[in-house]
Coordinates of C-alpha atoms in Angstrom, one line a residue:
X723 CA 15.7 -27.2 -5.4
X724 CA 17.7 -25.0 -3.0
X725 CA 18.3 -21.3 -2.5
X726 CA 19.4 -18.9 0.3
X727 CA 16.1 -17.0 0.5
X728 CA 12.8 -18.5 -0.7
X729 CA 10.3 -15.7 -1.4
X730 CA 6.6 -16.4 -1.5
X731 CA 4.8 -13.8 -3.6
X732 CA 5.7 -11.7 -6.6
X733 CA 4.0 -8.5 -5.5
X734 CA 6.1 -5.4 -5.0
X735 CA 7.4 -6.7 -1.6
X736 CA 8.7 -10.0 -2.9
X737 CA 10.0 -8.6 -6.2
X738 CA 11.8 -5.7 -4.5
X739 CA 13.3 -8.0 -1.9
X740 CA 14.6 -10.3 -4.7
X741 CA 16.1 -7.3 -6.4
X742 CA 17.8 -6.0 -3.3
X743 CA 19.2 -9.4 -2.5
X744 CA 20.5 -9.9 -6.1
X745 CA 22.3 -6.5 -5.9
X746 CA 23.9 -7.7 -2.6
X747 CA 25.0 -11.1 -4.1
X748 CA 22.4 -13.2 -2.2
X749 CA 20.5 -15.7 -4.3
X750 CA 16.8 -16.2 -4.0
X751 CA 13.8 -17.9 -5.7
X752 CA 10.5 -16.2 -6.1
X753 CA 7.3 -18.3 -6.1
X754 CA 4.1 -16.6 -7.4
X755 CA 0.7 -18.4 -7.5
X756 CA -0.7 -16.3 -10.3
X757 CA 0.4 -15.8 -13.9
X758 CA 2.5 -12.9 -15.0
X759 CA -0.4 -11.1 -16.7
X760 CA -2.4 -11.1 -13.5
X761 CA 0.5 -9.7 -11.4
X762 CA 1.2 -7.0 -13.9
X763 CA -2.5 -5.8 -14.2
X764 CA -4.0 -6.1 -10.7
X765 CA -5.0 -2.6 -9.6
X766 CA -3.6 -1.6 -6.2
X767 CA -1.8 1.4 -4.7
X768 CA -0.6 4.3 -6.7
X769 CA 1.2 6.7 -4.3
X770 CA 4.9 6.2 -3.6
X771 CA 6.5 7.9 -0.6
X772 CA 9.8 9.8 -1.1
X773 CA 11.7 6.9 0.6
X774 CA 10.1 4.3 -1.7
X775 CA 11.1 6.3 -4.8
X776 CA 14.6 6.6 -3.5
X777 CA 14.8 2.8 -2.9
X778 CA 13.5 1.9 -6.3
X779 CA 16.0 4.3 -8.0
X780 CA 18.9 2.9 -5.9
X781 CA 17.8 -0.7 -6.8
X782 CA 18.0 0.1 -10.6
X783 CA 14.2 0.2 -11.0
X784 CA 13.8 4.0 -11.4
X785 CA 14.2 4.6 -15.1
X786 CA 10.6 4.4 -16.2
X787 CA 9.4 5.7 -12.8
X788 CA 11.4 8.9 -13.3
X789 CA 10.1 9.2 -16.9
X790 CA 6.4 8.5 -16.3
X791 CA 5.8 9.0 -12.6
X792 CA 3.9 12.2 -11.6
X793 CA 5.7 14.0 -8.7
X794 CA 3.2 15.6 -6.3
X795 CA 4.2 18.3 -3.9
X796 CA 1.0 18.4 -1.9
X797 CA -2.6 17.3 -1.5
X798 CA -5.8 19.3 -1.1
X799 CA -8.1 18.9 1.8
X800 CA -11.7 19.8 1.0
X801 CA -14.4 20.3 3.7
X802 CA -17.4 22.6 4.2
X803 CA -17.0 23.6 0.6
X804 CA -13.6 25.1 1.4
X805 CA -10.2 24.1 -0.1
X806 CA -6.9 23.9 1.8
X807 CA -3.6 22.8 0.1
X808 CA -0.9 21.0 2.2
X809 CA 2.5 22.0 0.8
X810 CA 4.8 18.9 1.3
X811 CA 8.2 20.3 0.4
X812 CA 7.6 23.5 2.4
X813 CA 6.7 21.5 5.5
X814 CA 9.1 18.6 5.3
X815 CA 12.3 20.1 3.9
X816 CA 11.8 19.1 0.3
X817 CA 10.0 15.8 0.4
X818 CA 7.3 14.8 -2.0
X819 CA 5.3 11.8 -3.2
X820 CA 5.0 10.3 -6.7
X821 CA 1.9 8.9 -8.4
X822 CA 3.1 5.7 -10.1
X823 CA 0.8 2.6 -10.0
X824 CA 1.7 -0.6 -8.3
X825 CA 1.1 -2.4 -11.6
X826 CA 3.9 -0.4 -13.1
X827 CA 6.3 -1.0 -10.2
X828 CA 5.7 -4.7 -10.6
X829 CA 6.3 -4.6 -14.4
X830 CA 9.6 -2.9 -13.8
X831 CA 10.8 -5.3 -11.1
X832 CA 9.6 -8.4 -13.1
X833 CA 11.5 -7.3 -16.1
X834 CA 14.7 -6.8 -14.0
X835 CA 14.3 -10.1 -12.3
X836 CA 13.8 -12.1 -15.5
X837 CA 16.7 -10.3 -17.1
X838 CA 19.3 -10.3 -14.3
X839 CA 17.9 -12.0 -11.2
X840 CA 17.3 -15.5 -9.9
X841 CA 14.4 -17.8 -10.7
X842 CA 10.9 -16.2 -10.8
X843 CA 8.3 -18.9 -11.1
X844 CA 4.7 -17.9 -12.1
X845 CA 1.8 -20.2 -11.4
X846 CA 3.8 -21.8 -8.6
X847 CA 1.4 -22.1 -5.7
X848 CA 3.0 -22.3 -2.3
X849 CA 1.2 -25.0 -0.3
X850 CA 3.0 -24.7 3.1
X851 CA 6.0 -23.5 4.9
X852 CA 7.6 -26.3 7.0
X853 CA 10.5 -26.4 9.5
X854 CA 10.5 -22.7 10.2
X855 CA 12.4 -23.3 13.4
X856 CA 15.0 -25.5 11.8
X857 CA 18.2 -24.4 9.9
X858 CA 16.7 -25.6 6.6
X859 CA 13.1 -24.4 6.3
X860 CA 11.2 -25.6 3.3
X861 CA 8.4 -24.4 1.0
X862 CA 6.2 -27.0 -0.5
X863 CA 4.7 -25.7 -3.8
X864 CA 2.9 -26.9 -6.9
X865 CA 4.2 -25.9 -10.3
X866 CA 3.3 -27.3 -13.8
X867 CA 1.2 -29.9 -12.2
X868 CA 3.9 -31.3 -9.9
X869 CA 4.6 -30.8 -6.2
X870 CA 8.1 -29.8 -5.3
X871 CA 10.1 -28.6 -2.3
X872 CA 12.3 -25.5 -2.1
X873 CA 14.9 -25.7 0.6
X874 CA 16.1 -22.3 2.0
X875 CA 18.2 -20.7 4.7
X876 CA 15.3 -18.2 5.1
X877 CA 11.7 -17.9 3.9
X878 CA 10.2 -14.5 3.2
X879 CA 6.4 -14.5 3.4
X880 CA 5.4 -11.8 0.9
X881 CA 2.2 -13.6 -0.1
X882 CA -0.4 -11.2 1.1
X883 CA -3.2 -11.4 3.7
X884 CA -4.6 -14.8 2.4
X885 CA -1.2 -16.5 1.8
X886 CA 0.2 -19.5 3.6
X887 CA 3.2 -17.9 5.3
X888 CA 1.4 -16.5 8.3
X889 CA -0.4 -19.8 8.7
X890 CA 3.0 -21.4 9.6
X891 CA 3.2 -19.3 12.8
X892 CA 2.2 -21.4 15.9
X893 CA -1.1 -20.1 17.3
X894 CA 0.3 -19.4 20.8
X895 CA 2.9 -17.2 19.2
X896 CA 0.5 -15.1 17.2
X897 CA -1.1 -11.9 18.4
X898 CA -3.6 -10.2 16.1
X899 CA -4.8 -6.6 16.3
X900 CA -7.6 -5.5 14.0
X901 CA -10.4 -3.1 13.3
X902 CA -13.1 -3.5 10.6
X903 CA -14.8 -0.4 9.3
X904 CA -18.5 -0.1 8.4
X905 CA -17.8 1.5 5.0
X906 CA -15.8 0.7 1.9
X907 CA -14.5 2.6 -1.2
X908 CA -16.2 2.4 -4.5
X909 CA -13.3 3.0 -6.9
X910 CA -13.4 3.8 -10.6
X911 CA -10.9 4.3 -13.5
X912 CA -12.1 6.8 -16.0
X913 CA -10.7 7.9 -19.4
X914 CA -10.6 11.6 -18.6
X915 CA -7.9 14.0 -17.5
X916 CA -7.8 14.6 -13.8
X917 CA -9.8 17.5 -12.7
X918 CA -7.1 18.7 -10.3
X919 CA -3.3 18.4 -10.6
X920 CA -2.9 16.9 -7.0
X921 CA -4.9 14.5 -5.0
X922 CA -8.1 15.9 -3.4
X923 CA -9.4 14.4 -0.1
X924 CA -12.9 15.5 0.5
X925 CA -14.9 15.2 3.7
X926 CA -18.7 15.6 3.1
X927 CA -21.7 14.9 5.1
X928 CA -22.8 12.4 2.5
X929 CA -19.4 10.6 2.7
X930 CA -15.8 10.8 1.8
X931 CA -14.5 11.2 -1.8
X932 CA -11.0 11.0 -3.2
X933 CA -9.8 12.4 -6.5
X934 CA -6.6 10.7 -7.8
X935 CA -5.1 9.8 -11.1
X936 CA -3.0 7.1 -12.9
X937 CA -1.7 9.3 -15.7
X938 CA -2.3 12.8 -17.2
X939 CA -5.2 11.2 -19.2
X940 CA -6.6 8.6 -16.7
X941 CA -8.4 9.6 -13.5
X942 CA -8.8 7.3 -10.4
X943 CA -11.7 8.4 -8.1
X944 CA -13.3 6.9 -5.0
X945 CA -16.5 7.2 -3.1
X946 CA -17.3 6.1 0.5
X947 CA -20.0 3.5 0.4
X948 CA -21.5 1.1 2.9
X949 CA -19.5 -2.1 3.6
X950 CA -20.6 -4.9 1.3
X951 CA -21.7 -2.7 -1.5
X952 CA -21.8 -4.3 -5.0
X953 CA -20.1 -2.0 -7.5
X954 CA -22.7 -2.9 -10.1
X955 CA -25.4 -1.3 -8.0
X956 CA -24.0 2.1 -9.1
X957 CA -24.6 3.4 -12.6
X958 CA -21.9 5.5 -14.2
X959 CA -24.2 8.5 -14.0
X960 CA -25.0 8.0 -10.4
X961 CA -21.2 7.8 -9.6
X962 CA -20.4 11.0 -11.3
X963 CA -23.4 12.8 -9.7
X964 CA -22.3 11.7 -6.3
X965 CA -18.7 12.7 -6.9
X966 CA -19.9 16.1 -7.9
X967 CA -21.8 16.6 -4.7
X968 CA -19.0 15.5 -2.5
X969 CA -16.3 17.6 -4.2
X970 CA -18.5 20.8 -4.3
X971 CA -16.7 24.0 -3.5
X972 CA -17.7 27.7 -3.1
X973 CA -15.5 28.7 -6.1
X974 CA -15.8 27.8 -9.8
X975 CA -13.9 24.4 -9.6
X976 CA -15.7 21.7 -11.6
X977 CA -15.3 17.9 -12.0
X978 CA -14.7 16.6 -15.5
X979 CA -16.6 13.5 -16.5
X980 CA -15.5 10.7 -18.9
X981 CA -16.0 7.0 -19.7
X982 CA -15.7 4.7 -16.7
X983 CA -13.5 1.7 -17.7
X984 CA -13.4 -0.1 -14.3
X985 CA -15.4 -0.3 -11.1
X986 CA -14.4 -2.1 -7.9
X987 CA -15.1 -2.0 -4.1
X988 CA -12.3 -1.9 -1.6
X989 CA -13.1 -3.0 2.0
X990 CA -11.6 -1.0 4.8
X991 CA -9.7 -2.7 7.6
X992 CA -6.7 -2.2 9.9
X993 CA -4.8 -5.4 10.8
X994 CA -1.4 -6.2 12.4
X995 CA 0.1 -9.6 13.1
X996 CA 2.7 -9.8 15.8
X997 CA 5.5 -10.9 15.6
X998 CA 6.6 -10.7 12.0
X999 CA 9.3 -13.4 12.5
X1000 CA 9.1 -17.0 13.6
X1001 CA 12.4 -18.8 13.4
X1002 CA 13.7 -18.5 9.8
X1003 CA 10.3 -17.4 8.5
X1004 CA 9.8 -13.6 8.1
X1005 CA 6.7 -11.8 7.0
X1006 CA 6.6 -8.7 4.9
X1007 CA 3.8 -6.5 3.5
X1008 CA 0.2 -7.5 3.6
X1009 CA 1.1 -10.9 5.1
X1010 CA 1.8 -9.0 8.3
X1011 CA -0.3 -5.9 8.2
X1012 CA -3.2 -4.1 6.4
X1013 CA -4.0 -0.4 6.5
X1014 CA -7.1 1.4 5.3
X1015 CA -6.1 3.1 2.0
X1016 CA -6.8 6.6 3.2
X1017 CA -3.2 7.2 4.2
X1018 CA -1.6 5.7 1.1
X1019 CA 0.6 3.5 3.2
X1020 CA 0.1 -0.2 2.1
X1021 CA 2.8 -0.5 -0.7
X1022 CA 5.1 1.8 1.2
X1023 CA 5.0 -0.2 4.3
X1024 CA 5.8 -3.3 2.3
X1025 CA 8.9 -1.5 0.9
X1026 CA 10.0 -0.5 4.4
X1027 CA 9.7 -4.2 5.5
X1028 CA 11.8 -5.6 2.7
X1029 CA 14.4 -2.9 3.0
X1030 CA 14.8 -3.8 6.6
X1031 CA 14.9 -7.5 5.8
X1032 CA 17.4 -7.1 3.0
X1033 CA 19.7 -5.0 5.2
X1034 CA 19.5 -7.6 8.0
X1035 CA 20.3 -10.5 5.6
X1036 CA 23.3 -8.6 4.1
X1037 CA 24.5 -7.8 7.6
X1038 CA 24.5 -11.4 8.5
X1039 CA 26.3 -12.4 5.3
X1040 CA 29.0 -9.8 5.8
X1041 CA 29.5 -10.1 9.6
X1042 CA 28.0 -13.4 10.6
X1043 CA 25.9 -11.6 13.2
X1044 CA 22.1 -12.2 13.4
X1045 CA 21.6 -9.0 15.4
X1046 CA 19.6 -7.2 12.7
X1047 CA 17.6 -10.3 11.9
X1048 CA 16.8 -10.8 15.6
X1049 CA 15.5 -7.2 15.6
X1050 CA 13.6 -7.4 12.4
X1051 CA 10.1 -7.7 13.8
X1052 CA 10.5 -5.0 16.4
X1053 CA 12.2 -2.7 13.9
X1054 CA 9.4 -3.1 11.3
X1055 CA 6.6 -2.9 13.9
X1056 CA 7.6 0.5 15.1
X1057 CA 7.0 1.9 11.6
X1058 CA 4.0 -0.3 11.0
X1059 CA 2.2 1.1 14.1
X1060 CA 3.0 4.7 13.1
X1061 CA 1.5 4.0 9.7
X1062 CA -1.5 2.3 11.3
X1063 CA -2.0 5.4 13.5
X1064 CA -1.8 7.8 10.6
X1065 CA -4.1 5.8 8.4
X1066 CA -6.7 5.5 11.2
X1067 CA -6.5 9.2 11.9
X1068 CA -7.0 10.1 8.2
X1069 CA -9.8 7.6 7.9
X1070 CA -11.7 8.7 11.0
X1071 CA -11.2 12.4 10.2
X1072 CA -12.6 12.1 6.7
X1073 CA -15.3 9.4 6.8
X1074 CA -18.7 10.0 8.5
X1075 CA -19.7 6.8 10.1
X1076 CA -23.3 5.3 10.0
X1077 CA -23.8 5.9 13.7
X1078 CA -22.2 9.3 13.9
X1079 CA -23.9 12.1 15.8
X1080 CA -23.7 15.9 15.1
X1081 CA -21.0 16.0 17.8
X1082 CA -18.9 13.6 15.8
X1083 CA -19.4 15.6 12.6
X1084 CA -18.2 18.8 14.4
X1085 CA -15.1 17.0 15.7
X1086 CA -14.2 16.0 12.2
X1087 CA -14.5 19.6 11.0
X1088 CA -12.5 20.8 14.0
X1089 CA -9.7 18.4 13.2
X1090 CA -9.6 19.5 9.6
X1091 CA -9.8 23.1 10.6
X1092 CA -6.9 22.6 13.0
X1093 CA -4.7 21.3 10.1
X1094 CA -5.8 24.3 7.9
X1095 CA -4.9 26.8 10.6
X1096 CA -1.9 25.3 12.4
X1097 CA 1.5 24.8 10.8
X1098 CA 2.5 22.3 13.5
X1099 CA -0.6 20.2 12.7
X1100 CA -0.1 20.5 9.0
X1101 CA 3.5 19.5 9.3
X1102 CA 2.6 16.4 11.2
X1103 CA 0.3 15.3 8.4
X1104 CA 2.9 16.2 5.7
X1105 CA 5.7 14.3 7.4
X1106 CA 3.5 11.2 7.8
X1107 CA 2.1 11.3 4.3
X1108 CA 5.5 11.7 2.6
X1109 CA 6.8 8.8 4.7
X1110 CA 8.3 7.6 7.9
X1111 CA 12.0 6.7 8.0
X1112 CA 12.6 3.3 6.5
X1113 CA 14.6 2.2 9.6
X1114 CA 12.2 3.4 12.3

């Protein structure tokens, strides 16, 4: 089996890359270890930056996004029982974000790939990437009980943090930068209309809370909990009670309750692997970097990676020059580190740590107060939240 670009992983990174390459006349094969139902239903990110929305539209995957996605023109910061709205369009020259779940992005891209694109093999487990330094790298994989080999000109490792692509990098080449956080997010899906029409980020002495949504009738909410928490330790009533405490305000705002349909705990970590390229193997998305979810950057960073990679592959096809491919890692990492910085800043500003002192608490409140009182500080947050340029 042979193709130009072998793509490991059918998450949003791998699927979007396949779509961008198809539109440019470059063939690919996508290998996904899970079945289609799993890919289309695993709950992940839900906030799309302006640039991500623009890319999906240009790729032909914007029809349902435009119909069902919820455009948001701001977020609310809540602290010391006060509320402050950050106006994205007014601070960024018109940019916004869109609430549209990763599951829906994957459904749209899978449908396009199966209808128009190259092979997309589900339950095809990548076992190893071989010959990354050669002109014909190979992906060994298992599909329908048989081991096979996919020969490629390039391999795109879009297989997430636990995938095999990054393992193909020689140890002396790899540099890892990471931070683990002593807290996690307990997330719920609830069948109740969102209690606010935009996301609410709440800093409270008891811990962080986030009010989000998946649709006009489904709420997505999070509580800061200690790392290692078991979601089943929390009863539904205890979750709603704690959310009410952390979202408390001095006005008449109230949190609406409803049936909780799903609970899960998301660990918090920052991780970057450098470089993102080894020979003809290129990493994208969670295979190369992880951000804490506070900044809503994970899916959007993956999109930035594959846009950069597709552009480089098209440039080589049209000009014969490897210039953009040679610059791939450095180009992506500039954006990655800005997203890491922003995600860390948001996380450390909003989450009280287990060892924090009253001094630390006052600093958090001072940082939030600065954003609420300074247009320059508020603009910096709005520009980062709505998205860094995809080529920087």
